[in-house]
Amino acid sequence: MVRRLRAGEWLAAAGGVAMIVALALPWYDVGPETATGFEAFTVIDVLLVLLALLALALPFLQATRDSPALPVGAAVLTASFGILGVLLVLFRLIDDPFAGAELRGGAWIGLAAAVAIEASGWLSLDNEHVRGLPPDIEPELRPAPRIAPDAQP
């Protein structure tokens, strides 16, 4: 099952895990204390966790499904909502929730994770070949159906 994963799905898994880890790391220095992503945000952290779960669903669906419908749908959603994730993290990098707070490493890891999730959606959509499954017969090579027994092909 794991051999069916392509570069886009591996990047999605890494980005999803990195996003959850980044939210648990300190994002801001607030005087003598630090604030993690979960402590500093009210709604944005929930949206970023949902994005990370979507990114983690992409490799799971690719590994477990034979039909391409759900993996392609997850890749489209990952590419679409990945843009929102990048914009939300950039917003929090520019406009910190605390006055005069300094950015910490968790914020930069969160940005890298959001960019990785966005790129993973596009990579997954770009590569159509799935290892471990035989390629489909090309439409031109399929025999034409006969309409009547005496019809010419």
mmCIF file of C-alpha atoms in Angstrom, residues 4-118:
data_model
loop_
_atom_site.group_PDB
_atom_site.id
_atom_site.type_symbol
_atom_site.label_atom_id
_atom_site.label_comp_id
_atom_site.label_asym_id
_atom_site.label_seq_id
_atom_site.Cartn_x
_atom_site.Cartn_y
_atom_site.Cartn_z
ATOM 1 C CA ARG A 4 1.492 3.476 -4.195
ATOM 2 C CA LEU A 5 2.373 6.831 -2.641
ATOM 3 C CA ARG A 6 4.022 9.378 -4.896
ATOM 4 C CA ALA A 7 6.092 12.452 -4.056
ATOM 5 C CA GLY A 8 3.002 14.645 -3.648
ATOM 6 C CA GLU A 9 1.452 12.340 -1.065
ATOM 7 C CA TRP A 10 4.704 12.025 0.898
ATOM 8 C CA LEU A 11 5.019 15.810 0.922
ATOM 9 C CA ALA A 12 1.403 16.105 2.095
ATOM 10 C CA ALA A 13 2.056 13.745 4.994
ATOM 11 C CA ALA A 14 5.208 15.615 5.989
ATOM 12 C CA GLY A 15 3.455 18.983 5.706
ATOM 13 C CA GLY A 16 0.455 17.835 7.739
ATOM 14 C CA VAL A 17 2.596 16.493 10.565
ATOM 15 C CA ALA A 18 4.834 19.584 10.449
ATOM 16 C CA MET A 19 1.808 21.881 10.705
ATOM 17 C CA ILE A 20 0.499 20.160 13.831
ATOM 18 C CA VAL A 21 3.979 20.171 15.382
ATOM 19 C CA ALA A 22 4.473 23.834 14.431
ATOM 20 C CA LEU A 23 1.251 24.838 16.160
ATOM 21 C CA ALA A 24 2.515 23.222 19.357
ATOM 22 C CA LEU A 25 5.845 25.089 19.157
ATOM 23 C CA PRO A 26 6.312 28.703 20.310
ATOM 24 C CA TRP A 27 5.307 31.276 17.690
ATOM 25 C CA TYR A 28 5.754 34.490 19.681
ATOM 26 C CA ASP A 29 7.973 35.867 22.442
ATOM 27 C CA VAL A 30 5.688 37.851 24.722
ATOM 28 C CA GLY A 31 7.973 39.417 27.296
ATOM 29 C CA PRO A 32 9.366 36.659 29.512
ATOM 30 C CA GLU A 33 6.887 34.064 28.186
ATOM 31 C CA THR A 34 6.274 32.389 24.850
ATOM 32 C CA ALA A 35 2.964 31.676 23.130
ATOM 33 C CA THR A 36 2.397 28.624 20.959
ATOM 34 C CA GLY A 37 0.180 28.657 17.912
ATOM 35 C CA PHE A 38 -2.588 26.976 19.871
ATOM 36 C CA GLU A 39 -2.355 29.610 22.632
ATOM 37 C CA ALA A 40 -2.035 32.648 20.368
ATOM 38 C CA PHE A 41 -4.824 31.964 17.880
ATOM 39 C CA THR A 42 -8.554 31.606 18.328
ATOM 40 C CA VAL A 43 -9.931 30.317 15.019
ATOM 41 C CA ILE A 44 -6.850 30.191 12.807
ATOM 42 C CA ASP A 45 -5.364 27.282 14.749
ATOM 43 C CA VAL A 46 -8.521 25.221 14.181
ATOM 44 C CA LEU A 47 -8.432 25.997 10.450
ATOM 45 C CA LEU A 48 -4.750 25.060 10.237
ATOM 46 C CA VAL A 49 -5.374 21.769 12.067
ATOM 47 C CA LEU A 50 -8.208 20.988 9.635
ATOM 48 C CA LEU A 51 -5.837 21.749 6.753
ATOM 49 C CA ALA A 52 -3.235 19.427 8.288
ATOM 50 C CA LEU A 53 -5.835 16.657 8.639
ATOM 51 C CA LEU A 54 -6.830 17.141 4.997
ATOM 52 C CA ALA A 55 -3.177 16.866 4.007
ATOM 53 C CA LEU A 56 -2.861 13.668 6.048
ATOM 54 C CA ALA A 57 -5.983 12.254 4.383
ATOM 55 C CA LEU A 58 -4.431 12.619 0.929
ATOM 56 C CA PRO A 59 -1.771 9.882 1.326
ATOM 57 C CA PHE A 60 -4.217 7.668 3.214
ATOM 58 C CA LEU A 61 -6.757 7.827 0.399
ATOM 59 C CA GLN A 62 -4.101 7.299 -2.255
ATOM 60 C CA ALA A 63 -2.778 4.233 -0.459
ATOM 61 C CA THR A 64 -6.133 2.605 0.244
ATOM 62 C CA ARG A 65 -8.301 3.381 -2.803
ATOM 63 C CA ASP A 66 -8.101 1.726 -6.212
ATOM 64 C CA SER A 67 -10.361 4.258 -7.905
ATOM 65 C CA PRO A 68 -8.939 7.756 -8.415
ATOM 66 C CA ALA A 69 -12.080 9.679 -7.396
ATOM 67 C CA LEU A 70 -11.364 10.235 -3.689
ATOM 68 C CA PRO A 71 -7.580 10.780 -3.989
ATOM 69 C CA VAL A 72 -8.067 13.296 -6.794
ATOM 70 C CA GLY A 73 -10.813 15.046 -4.826
ATOM 71 C CA ALA A 74 -8.573 15.244 -1.772
ATOM 72 C CA ALA A 75 -5.744 16.610 -3.915
ATOM 73 C CA VAL A 76 -8.025 19.303 -5.350
ATOM 74 C CA LEU A 77 -9.165 20.300 -1.859
ATOM 75 C CA THR A 78 -5.577 20.268 -0.588
ATOM 76 C CA ALA A 79 -4.425 22.524 -3.419
ATOM 77 C CA SER A 80 -7.411 24.851 -2.936
ATOM 78 C CA PHE A 81 -7.323 25.153 0.831
ATOM 79 C CA GLY A 82 -3.516 25.130 0.913
ATOM 80 C CA ILE A 83 -3.597 28.648 -0.505
ATOM 81 C CA LEU A 84 -5.839 29.686 2.388
ATOM 82 C CA GLY A 85 -3.415 28.082 4.854
ATOM 83 C CA VAL A 86 -0.438 29.966 3.417
ATOM 84 C CA LEU A 87 -2.375 33.225 3.555
ATOM 85 C CA LEU A 88 -3.473 32.640 7.164
ATOM 86 C CA VAL A 89 0.084 31.919 8.310
ATOM 87 C CA LEU A 90 1.418 34.939 6.408
ATOM 88 C CA PHE A 91 -1.281 37.074 8.033
ATOM 89 C CA ARG A 92 -0.144 35.903 11.480
ATOM 90 C CA LEU A 93 3.498 36.551 10.588
ATOM 91 C CA ILE A 94 2.716 40.124 9.546
ATOM 92 C CA ASP A 95 0.038 40.975 12.118
ATOM 93 C CA ASP A 96 0.952 39.302 15.400
ATOM 94 C CA PRO A 97 -1.808 39.021 18.026
ATOM 95 C CA PHE A 98 0.400 40.546 20.738
ATOM 96 C CA ALA A 99 1.761 44.081 20.687
ATOM 97 C CA GLY A 100 5.530 44.072 20.288
ATOM 98 C CA ALA A 101 5.960 40.298 20.224
ATOM 99 C CA GLU A 102 8.912 38.704 18.455
ATOM 100 C CA LEU A 103 8.501 35.779 16.078
ATOM 101 C CA ARG A 104 9.861 32.378 17.078
ATOM 102 C CA GLY A 105 10.759 29.285 15.075
ATOM 103 C CA GLY A 106 7.293 27.729 15.216
ATOM 104 C CA ALA A 107 5.919 30.492 13.009
ATOM 105 C CA TRP A 108 8.496 29.823 10.299
ATOM 106 C CA ILE A 109 7.961 26.065 10.517
ATOM 107 C CA GLY A 110 4.223 26.724 10.171
ATOM 108 C CA LEU A 111 4.849 28.759 7.028
ATOM 109 C CA ALA A 112 7.052 26.029 5.558
ATOM 110 C CA ALA A 113 4.410 23.407 6.409
ATOM 111 C CA ALA A 114 1.643 25.455 4.770
ATOM 112 C CA VAL A 115 3.732 25.890 1.615
ATOM 113 C CA ALA A 116 4.511 22.146 1.616
ATOM 114 C CA ILE A 117 0.808 21.315 1.918
ATOM 115 C CA GLU A 118 -0.024 23.660 -0.953
#
